[in-house]
Coordinates of C-alpha atoms (C1' of nucleotides) in Angstrom, one line a residue:
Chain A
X1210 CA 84.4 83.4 -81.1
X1211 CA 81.6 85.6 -82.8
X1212 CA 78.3 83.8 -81.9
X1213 CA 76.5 86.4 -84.1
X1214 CA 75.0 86.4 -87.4
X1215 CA 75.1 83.2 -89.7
X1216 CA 72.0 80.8 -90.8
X1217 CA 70.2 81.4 -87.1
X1218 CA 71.2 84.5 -86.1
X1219 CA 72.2 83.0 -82.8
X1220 CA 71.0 79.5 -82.6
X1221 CA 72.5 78.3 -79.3
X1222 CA 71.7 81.2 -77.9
X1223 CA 68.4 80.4 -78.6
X1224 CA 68.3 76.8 -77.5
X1225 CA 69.5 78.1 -74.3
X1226 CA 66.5 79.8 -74.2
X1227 CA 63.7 77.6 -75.4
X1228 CA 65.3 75.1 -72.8
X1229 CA 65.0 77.6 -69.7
X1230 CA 61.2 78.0 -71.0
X1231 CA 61.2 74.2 -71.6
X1232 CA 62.4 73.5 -67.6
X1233 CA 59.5 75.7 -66.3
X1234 CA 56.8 73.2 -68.1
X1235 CA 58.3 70.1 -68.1
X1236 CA 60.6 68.1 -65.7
X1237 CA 64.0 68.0 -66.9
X1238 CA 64.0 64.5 -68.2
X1239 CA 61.1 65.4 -70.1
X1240 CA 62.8 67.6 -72.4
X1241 CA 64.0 66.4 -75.2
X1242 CA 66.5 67.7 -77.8
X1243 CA 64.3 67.6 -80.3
X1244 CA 61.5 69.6 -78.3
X1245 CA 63.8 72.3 -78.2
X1246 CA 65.0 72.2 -81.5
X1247 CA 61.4 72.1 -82.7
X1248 CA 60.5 75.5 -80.5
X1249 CA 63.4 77.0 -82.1
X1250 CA 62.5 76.3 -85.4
X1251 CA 65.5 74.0 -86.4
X1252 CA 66.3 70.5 -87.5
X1253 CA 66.6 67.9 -84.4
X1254 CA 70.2 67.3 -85.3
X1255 CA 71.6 71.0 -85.6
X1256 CA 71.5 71.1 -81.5
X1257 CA 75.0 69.0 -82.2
X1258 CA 76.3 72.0 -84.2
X1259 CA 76.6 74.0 -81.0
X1260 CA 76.6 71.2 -78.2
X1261 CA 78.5 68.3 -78.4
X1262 CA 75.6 65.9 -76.8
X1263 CA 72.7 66.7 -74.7
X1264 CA 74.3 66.9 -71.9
X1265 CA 76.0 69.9 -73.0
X1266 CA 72.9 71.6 -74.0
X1267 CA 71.8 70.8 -70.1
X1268 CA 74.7 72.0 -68.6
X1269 CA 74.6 75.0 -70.2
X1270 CA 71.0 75.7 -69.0
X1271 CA 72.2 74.7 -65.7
X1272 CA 74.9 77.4 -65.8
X1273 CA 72.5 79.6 -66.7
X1274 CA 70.4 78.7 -63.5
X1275 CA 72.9 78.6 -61.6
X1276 CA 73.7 82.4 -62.2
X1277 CA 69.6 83.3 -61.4
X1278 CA 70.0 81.2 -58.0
X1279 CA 73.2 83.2 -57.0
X1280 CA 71.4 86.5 -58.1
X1281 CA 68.3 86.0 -56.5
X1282 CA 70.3 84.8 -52.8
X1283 CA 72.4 88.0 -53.5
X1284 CA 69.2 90.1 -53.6
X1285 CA 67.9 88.5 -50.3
X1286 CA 70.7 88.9 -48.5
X1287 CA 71.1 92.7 -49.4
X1288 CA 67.4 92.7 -48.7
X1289 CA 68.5 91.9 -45.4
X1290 CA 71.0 94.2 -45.0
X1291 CA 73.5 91.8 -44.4
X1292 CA 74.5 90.3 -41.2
X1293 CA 72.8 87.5 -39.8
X1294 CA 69.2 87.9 -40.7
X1295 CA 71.2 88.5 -44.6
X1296 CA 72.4 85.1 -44.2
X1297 CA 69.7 83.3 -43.3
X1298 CA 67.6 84.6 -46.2
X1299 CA 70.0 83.6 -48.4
X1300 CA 69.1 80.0 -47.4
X1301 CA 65.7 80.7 -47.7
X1302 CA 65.8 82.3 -50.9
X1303 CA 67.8 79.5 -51.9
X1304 CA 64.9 77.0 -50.6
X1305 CA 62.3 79.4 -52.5
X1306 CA 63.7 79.5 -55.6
X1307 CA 63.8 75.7 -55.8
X1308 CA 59.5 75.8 -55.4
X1309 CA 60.1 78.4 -58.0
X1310 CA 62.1 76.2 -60.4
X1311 CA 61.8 72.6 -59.4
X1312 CA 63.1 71.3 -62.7
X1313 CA 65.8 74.0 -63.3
X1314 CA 67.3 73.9 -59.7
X1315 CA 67.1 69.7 -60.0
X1316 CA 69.2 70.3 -62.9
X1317 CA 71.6 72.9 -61.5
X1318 CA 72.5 70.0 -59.0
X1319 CA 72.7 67.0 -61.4
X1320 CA 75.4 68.7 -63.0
X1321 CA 79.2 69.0 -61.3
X1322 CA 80.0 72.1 -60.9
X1323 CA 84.0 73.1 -60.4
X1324 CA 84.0 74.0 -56.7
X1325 CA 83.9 72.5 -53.6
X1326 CA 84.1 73.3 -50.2
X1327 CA 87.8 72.6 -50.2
X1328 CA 88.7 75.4 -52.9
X1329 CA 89.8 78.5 -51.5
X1330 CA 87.5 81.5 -52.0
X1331 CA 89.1 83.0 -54.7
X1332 CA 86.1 82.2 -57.2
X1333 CA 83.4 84.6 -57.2
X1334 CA 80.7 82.1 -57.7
X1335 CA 78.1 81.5 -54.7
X1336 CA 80.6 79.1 -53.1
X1337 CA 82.7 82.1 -51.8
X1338 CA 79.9 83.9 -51.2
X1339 CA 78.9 81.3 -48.5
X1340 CA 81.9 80.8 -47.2
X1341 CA 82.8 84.5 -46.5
X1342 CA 79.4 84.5 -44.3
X1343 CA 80.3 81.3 -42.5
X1344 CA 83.5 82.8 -41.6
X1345 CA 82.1 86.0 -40.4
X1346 CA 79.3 84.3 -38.5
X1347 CA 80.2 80.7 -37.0
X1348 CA 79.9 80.6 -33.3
X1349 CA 83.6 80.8 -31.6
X1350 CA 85.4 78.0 -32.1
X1351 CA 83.6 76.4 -35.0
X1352 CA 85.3 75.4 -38.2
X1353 CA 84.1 78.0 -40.7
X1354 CA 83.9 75.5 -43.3
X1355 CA 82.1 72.7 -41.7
X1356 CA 79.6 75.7 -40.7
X1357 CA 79.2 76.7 -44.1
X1358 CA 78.5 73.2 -45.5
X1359 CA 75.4 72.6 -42.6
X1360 CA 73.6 75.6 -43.5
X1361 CA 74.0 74.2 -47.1
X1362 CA 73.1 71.1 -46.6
X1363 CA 70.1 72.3 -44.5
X1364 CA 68.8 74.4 -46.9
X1365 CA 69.5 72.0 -49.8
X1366 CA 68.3 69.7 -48.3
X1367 CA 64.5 71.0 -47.3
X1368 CA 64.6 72.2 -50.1
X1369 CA 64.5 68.7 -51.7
X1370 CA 62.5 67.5 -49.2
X1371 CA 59.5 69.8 -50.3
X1372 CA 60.3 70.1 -53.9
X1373 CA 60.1 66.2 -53.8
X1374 CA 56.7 65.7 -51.8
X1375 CA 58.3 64.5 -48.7
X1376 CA 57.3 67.6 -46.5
X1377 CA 54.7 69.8 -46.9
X1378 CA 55.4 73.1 -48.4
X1379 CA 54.8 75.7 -45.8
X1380 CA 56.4 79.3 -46.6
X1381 CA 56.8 80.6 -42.9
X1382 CA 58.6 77.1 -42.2
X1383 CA 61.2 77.5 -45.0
X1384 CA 62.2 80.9 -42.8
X1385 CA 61.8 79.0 -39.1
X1386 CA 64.0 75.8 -40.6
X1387 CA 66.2 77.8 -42.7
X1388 CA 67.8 80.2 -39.7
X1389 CA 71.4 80.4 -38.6
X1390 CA 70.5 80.8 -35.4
X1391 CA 68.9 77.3 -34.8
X1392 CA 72.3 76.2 -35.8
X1393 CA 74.2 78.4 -33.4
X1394 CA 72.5 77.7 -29.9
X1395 CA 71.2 81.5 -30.6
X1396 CA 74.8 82.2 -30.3
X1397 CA 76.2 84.6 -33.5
X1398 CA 79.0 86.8 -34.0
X1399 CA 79.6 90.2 -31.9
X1400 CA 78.4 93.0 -33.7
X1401 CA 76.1 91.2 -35.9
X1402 CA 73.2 92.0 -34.4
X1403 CA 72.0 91.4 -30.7
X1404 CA 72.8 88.2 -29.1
X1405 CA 68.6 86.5 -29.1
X1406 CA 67.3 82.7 -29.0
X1407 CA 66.9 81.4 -32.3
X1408 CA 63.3 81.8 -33.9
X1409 CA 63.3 78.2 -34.6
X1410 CA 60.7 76.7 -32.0
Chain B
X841 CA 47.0 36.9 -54.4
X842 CA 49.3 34.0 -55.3
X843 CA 52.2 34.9 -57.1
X844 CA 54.0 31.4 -56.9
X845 CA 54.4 29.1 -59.8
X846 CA 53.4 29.8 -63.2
X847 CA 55.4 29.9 -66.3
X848 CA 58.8 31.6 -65.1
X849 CA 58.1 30.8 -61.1
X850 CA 58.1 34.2 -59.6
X851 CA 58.8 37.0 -62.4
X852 CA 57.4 39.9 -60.2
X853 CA 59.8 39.0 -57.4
X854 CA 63.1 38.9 -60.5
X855 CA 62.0 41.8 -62.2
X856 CA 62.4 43.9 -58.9
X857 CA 65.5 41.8 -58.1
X858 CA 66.9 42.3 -61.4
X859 CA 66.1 45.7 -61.1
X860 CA 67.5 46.0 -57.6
X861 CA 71.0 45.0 -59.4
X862 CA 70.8 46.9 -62.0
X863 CA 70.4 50.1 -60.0
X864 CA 73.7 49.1 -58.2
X865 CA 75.6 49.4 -61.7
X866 CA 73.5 52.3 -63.7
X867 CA 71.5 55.7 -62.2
X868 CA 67.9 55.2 -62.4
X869 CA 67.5 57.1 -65.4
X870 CA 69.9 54.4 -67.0
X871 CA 67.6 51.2 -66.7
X872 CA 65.3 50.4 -68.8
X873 CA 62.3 48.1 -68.4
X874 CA 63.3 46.1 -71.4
X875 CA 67.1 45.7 -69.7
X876 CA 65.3 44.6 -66.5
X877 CA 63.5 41.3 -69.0
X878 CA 66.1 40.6 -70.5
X879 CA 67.9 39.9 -67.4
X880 CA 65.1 37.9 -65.5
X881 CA 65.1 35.8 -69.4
X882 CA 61.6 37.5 -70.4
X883 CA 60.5 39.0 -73.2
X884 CA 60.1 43.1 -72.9
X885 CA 56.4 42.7 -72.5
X886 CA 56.3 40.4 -69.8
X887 CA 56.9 43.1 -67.7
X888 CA 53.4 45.0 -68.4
X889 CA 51.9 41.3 -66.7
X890 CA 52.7 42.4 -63.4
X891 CA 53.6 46.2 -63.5
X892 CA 51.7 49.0 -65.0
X893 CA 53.7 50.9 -66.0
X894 CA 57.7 51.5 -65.9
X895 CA 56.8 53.9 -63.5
X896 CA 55.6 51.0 -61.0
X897 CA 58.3 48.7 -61.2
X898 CA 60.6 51.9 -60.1
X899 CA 58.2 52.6 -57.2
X900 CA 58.1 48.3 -56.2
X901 CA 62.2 49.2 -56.3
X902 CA 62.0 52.6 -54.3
X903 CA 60.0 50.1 -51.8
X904 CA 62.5 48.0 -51.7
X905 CA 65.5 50.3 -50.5
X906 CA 63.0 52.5 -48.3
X907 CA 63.3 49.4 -46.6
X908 CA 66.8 48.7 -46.7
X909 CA 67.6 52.3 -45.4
X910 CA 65.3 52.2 -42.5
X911 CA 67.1 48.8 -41.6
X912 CA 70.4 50.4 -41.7
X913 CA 69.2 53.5 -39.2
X914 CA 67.7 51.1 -37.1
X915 CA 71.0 49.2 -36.5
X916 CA 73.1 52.0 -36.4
X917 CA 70.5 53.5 -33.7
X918 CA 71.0 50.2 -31.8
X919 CA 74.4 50.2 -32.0
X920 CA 75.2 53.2 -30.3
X921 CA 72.6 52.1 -27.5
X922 CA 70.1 54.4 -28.6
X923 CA 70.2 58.5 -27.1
X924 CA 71.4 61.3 -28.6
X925 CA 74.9 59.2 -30.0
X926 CA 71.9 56.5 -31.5
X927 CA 70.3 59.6 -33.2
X928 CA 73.4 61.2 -34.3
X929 CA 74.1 57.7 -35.8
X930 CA 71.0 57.5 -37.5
X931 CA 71.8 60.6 -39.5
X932 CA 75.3 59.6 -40.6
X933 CA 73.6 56.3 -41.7
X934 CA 71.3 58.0 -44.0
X935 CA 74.3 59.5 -45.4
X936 CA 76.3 56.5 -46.0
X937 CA 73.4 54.7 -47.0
X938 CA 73.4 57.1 -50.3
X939 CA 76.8 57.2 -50.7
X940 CA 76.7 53.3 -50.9
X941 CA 73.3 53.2 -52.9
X942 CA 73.6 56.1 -55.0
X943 CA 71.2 55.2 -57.9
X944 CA 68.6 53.5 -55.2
X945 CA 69.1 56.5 -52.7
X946 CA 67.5 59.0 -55.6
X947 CA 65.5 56.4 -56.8
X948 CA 63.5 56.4 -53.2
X949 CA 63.2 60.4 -52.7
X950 CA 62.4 60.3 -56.5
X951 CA 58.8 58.9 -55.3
X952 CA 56.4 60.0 -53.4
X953 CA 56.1 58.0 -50.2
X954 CA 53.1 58.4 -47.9
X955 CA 54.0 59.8 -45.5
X956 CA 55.1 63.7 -44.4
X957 CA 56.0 65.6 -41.0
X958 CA 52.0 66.9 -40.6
X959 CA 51.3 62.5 -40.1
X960 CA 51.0 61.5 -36.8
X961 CA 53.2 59.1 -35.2
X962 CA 51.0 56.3 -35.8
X963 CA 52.9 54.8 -38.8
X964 CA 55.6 52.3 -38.6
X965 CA 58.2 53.5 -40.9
X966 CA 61.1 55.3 -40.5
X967 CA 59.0 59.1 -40.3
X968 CA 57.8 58.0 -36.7
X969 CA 61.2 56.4 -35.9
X970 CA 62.2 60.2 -36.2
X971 CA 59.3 61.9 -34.9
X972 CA 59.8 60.0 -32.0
X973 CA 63.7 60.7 -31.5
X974 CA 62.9 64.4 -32.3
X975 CA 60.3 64.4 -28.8
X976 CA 62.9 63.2 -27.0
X977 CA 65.8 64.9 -28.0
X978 CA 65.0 68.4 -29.6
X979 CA 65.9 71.0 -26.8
X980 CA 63.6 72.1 -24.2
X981 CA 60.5 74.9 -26.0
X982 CA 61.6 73.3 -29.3
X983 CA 59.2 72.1 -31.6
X984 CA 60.1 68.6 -32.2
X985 CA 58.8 68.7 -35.6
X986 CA 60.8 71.4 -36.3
X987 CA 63.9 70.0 -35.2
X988 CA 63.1 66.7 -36.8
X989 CA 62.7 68.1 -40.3
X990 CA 66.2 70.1 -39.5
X991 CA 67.9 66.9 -38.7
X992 CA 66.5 64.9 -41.7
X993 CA 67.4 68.4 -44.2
X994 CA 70.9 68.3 -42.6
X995 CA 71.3 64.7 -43.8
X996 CA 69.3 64.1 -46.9
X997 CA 71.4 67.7 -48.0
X998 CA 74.6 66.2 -47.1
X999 CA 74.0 63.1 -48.8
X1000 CA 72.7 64.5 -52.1
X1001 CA 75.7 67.0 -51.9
X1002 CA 78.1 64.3 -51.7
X1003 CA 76.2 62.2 -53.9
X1004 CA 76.2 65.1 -56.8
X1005 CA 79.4 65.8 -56.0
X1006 CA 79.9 69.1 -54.6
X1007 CA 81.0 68.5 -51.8
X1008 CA 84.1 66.1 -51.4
X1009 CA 83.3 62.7 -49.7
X1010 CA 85.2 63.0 -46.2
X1011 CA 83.8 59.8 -43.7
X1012 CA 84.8 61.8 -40.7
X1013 CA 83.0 64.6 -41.8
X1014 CA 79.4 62.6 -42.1
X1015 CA 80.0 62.4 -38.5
X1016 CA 80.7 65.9 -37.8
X1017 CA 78.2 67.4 -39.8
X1018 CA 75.7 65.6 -38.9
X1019 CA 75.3 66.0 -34.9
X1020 CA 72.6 66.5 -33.3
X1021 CA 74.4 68.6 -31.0
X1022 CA 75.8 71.0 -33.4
X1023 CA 72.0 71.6 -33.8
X1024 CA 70.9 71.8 -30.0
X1025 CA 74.1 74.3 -29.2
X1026 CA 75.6 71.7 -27.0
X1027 CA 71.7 71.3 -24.9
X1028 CA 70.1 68.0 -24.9
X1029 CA 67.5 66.3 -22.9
X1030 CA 68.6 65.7 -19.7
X1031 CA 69.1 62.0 -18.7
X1032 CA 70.3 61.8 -22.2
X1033 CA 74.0 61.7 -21.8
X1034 CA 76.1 64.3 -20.0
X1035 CA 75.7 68.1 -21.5
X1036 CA 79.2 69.3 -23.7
X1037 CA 79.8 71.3 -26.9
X1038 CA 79.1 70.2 -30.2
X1039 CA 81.8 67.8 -31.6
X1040 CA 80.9 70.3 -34.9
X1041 CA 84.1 72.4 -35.1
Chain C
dC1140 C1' 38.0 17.3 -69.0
dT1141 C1' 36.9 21.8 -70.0
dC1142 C1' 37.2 26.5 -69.8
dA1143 C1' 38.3 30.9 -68.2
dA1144 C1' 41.9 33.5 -66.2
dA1145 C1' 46.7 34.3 -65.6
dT1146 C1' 50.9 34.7 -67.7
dG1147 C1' 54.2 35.3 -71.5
dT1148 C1' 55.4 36.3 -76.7
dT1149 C1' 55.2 38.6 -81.1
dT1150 C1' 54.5 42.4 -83.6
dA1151 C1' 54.0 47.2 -84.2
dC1152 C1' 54.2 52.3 -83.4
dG1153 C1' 55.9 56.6 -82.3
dG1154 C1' 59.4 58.7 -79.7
dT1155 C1' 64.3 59.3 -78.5
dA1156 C1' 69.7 60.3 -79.0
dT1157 C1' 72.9 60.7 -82.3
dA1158 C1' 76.1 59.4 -86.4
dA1159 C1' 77.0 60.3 -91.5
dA1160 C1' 76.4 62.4 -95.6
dC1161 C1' 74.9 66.3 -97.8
dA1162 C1' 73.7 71.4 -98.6
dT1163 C1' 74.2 76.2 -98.0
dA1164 C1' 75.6 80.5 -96.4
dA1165 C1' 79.2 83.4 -94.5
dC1166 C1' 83.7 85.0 -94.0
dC1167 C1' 88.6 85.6 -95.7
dG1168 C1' 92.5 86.0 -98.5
dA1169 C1' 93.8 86.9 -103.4
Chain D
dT960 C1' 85.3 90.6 -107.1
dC961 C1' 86.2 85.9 -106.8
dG962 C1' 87.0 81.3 -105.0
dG963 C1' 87.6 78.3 -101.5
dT964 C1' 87.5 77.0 -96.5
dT965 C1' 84.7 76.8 -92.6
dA966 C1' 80.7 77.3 -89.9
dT967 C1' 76.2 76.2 -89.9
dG968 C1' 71.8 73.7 -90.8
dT969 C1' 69.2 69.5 -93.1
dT970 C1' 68.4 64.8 -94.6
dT971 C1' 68.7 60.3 -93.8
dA972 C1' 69.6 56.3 -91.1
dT973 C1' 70.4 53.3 -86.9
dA974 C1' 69.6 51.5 -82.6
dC975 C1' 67.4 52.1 -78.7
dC976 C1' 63.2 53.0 -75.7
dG977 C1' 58.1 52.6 -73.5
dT978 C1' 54.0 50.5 -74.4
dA979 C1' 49.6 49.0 -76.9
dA980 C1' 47.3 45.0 -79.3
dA981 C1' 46.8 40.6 -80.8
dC982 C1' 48.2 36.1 -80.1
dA983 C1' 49.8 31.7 -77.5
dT984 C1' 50.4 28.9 -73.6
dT985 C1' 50.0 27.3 -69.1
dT986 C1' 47.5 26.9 -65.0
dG987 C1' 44.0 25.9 -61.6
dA988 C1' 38.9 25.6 -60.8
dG989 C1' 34.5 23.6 -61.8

DNA sequence: CTCAAATGTTTACGGTATAAACATAACCGA
DNA sequence: TCGGTTATGTTTATACCGTAAACATTTGAG
């Protein structure tokens, strides 16, 4: 499937784009097809060369956001160094970069992704990612998986929370809310790090 | 301000009922303000007599199920006999709430409301019906604001993870993920029930 | 009874998504 | 090199949408 080199050069490539710098202006049902078409110097209709319908065109900038969110938890976490502290700044990297995209991480969500909680963790999206830390850092006892889906839902949603106007966007809270260790009675894994009461107080 | 009796009888009152229906059949994004006349038997227009802007009506309908939800914490909350079980429930209502009301449930966080976590207690909506559950329940040298925005990210994250569809829809699991004592590690207020793990495992 | 205000309608405009028909440019086999 | 098939982009058209402006009607107040 050679993308390169007709009329364009690389047209959907370049709606891609002019919709990523479209969702850092305007609210994602703000933008309209023919908005990006415009910024990329086409006809309205020859989006539906390369995307079926709109929502194509969004998903696919949702994909694309998708991989930045995943990269930029990734960096936190090896920030971090791992462990627990790793962890918990992947949730609040994860809270940050929806001040830091409202519109594009509103989108990521609005669009099904394939995996769930019940896959395995054989895909090496951010869904593995998070449950490989749950395993490794859920109290004793505690489901790995039903760990792993309150610090997402936590972090998902404050994040909401403030990126809606509901709570007031304070950066040390997204750290204080956002910490595994409120979640674990300050209990966390041997060898992760010493045994302290969480920060969250 | 009477609104009874003029040509149609009350339009204000069947545009936001109409509306109200409509949101139970289509996302929010879905209805439009002409739909919404044509419904209540008016011309597109009429709308503009009594609303703003489409904007308004949406925010008159976002009222509407602010109410609704805080209706359905309240009775959960009073049908556990209030406590920590009458908290707990309060949560898993929000949750089913949006699972029931999926188009309504975005349509209320979609609008700013008035009031956020820095408010005091004073107001009478559901944010002080939280507030005031947080004082008496969040563990001893918590901040109860703290743990109040933790319980309310748990569950509005929950919800709009099920509701997006990332996470499967499990009705145990509402309970289990949202417990206040999963939160607490097992410590809550005495006097408030007898002291034992978090169900959360 | 009259008149002004409240309410609803008609008409109009610019925007939207997208379907259909058409035009062109690139590649591919002969 | 040529000719046609296919991929790509444009033009045109349709049916919606939100909403502004002008007009019509109904209502209640004086």
């Amino acid at each position: 499937m050679n993308v390169r080199a007709y009329h364009h050069g690389d047209l959907r490539a370049a709606l891609v784009s002019e919709g990523m710098a479209l969702l850092v202006e305007r609210a994602a049902d703000a933008v309209s097809l023919r908005e990006v078409a415009r910024r990329a110097g086409v006809s309205a209709t020859a989006v539906y060369r390369h995307f079926p319908d709109k929502e194509a065109l969004m998903t696919a900038l949702a994909n694309e956001g998708l991989a930045r969110l995943a990269a930029a938890q990734h960096a936190a976490f090896e920030a971090k160094g791992g462990g627990v502290d790793g962890f918990s700044a992947t949730g609040a990297a994860y809270v940050r970069f929806a001040l830091a995209n409202p519109a594009l991480f509103r989108m990521i969500f609005a669009h099904h992704s394939p995996g769930d909680l019940t896959a395995g963790d054989t895909s090496d999206d951010a869904m593995s990612f998070l449950l490989q830390n749950a395993r490794a850092l859920a109290p004793p006892g505690t489901d790995p998986r039903a760990f792993a889906l309150q610090c997402w839902s936590l972090a998902h949603g404050l994040a909401l929370l403030m990126l809606d106007g509901h709570v007031p966007v304070d950066d040390a809270a997204i750290d204080r809310i956002v910490d595994v260790r409120a979640m674990t009675g300050g209990h966390v894994q041997p060898g992760e790090g010493f045994d302290r009461p969480g920060t969250c107080a």
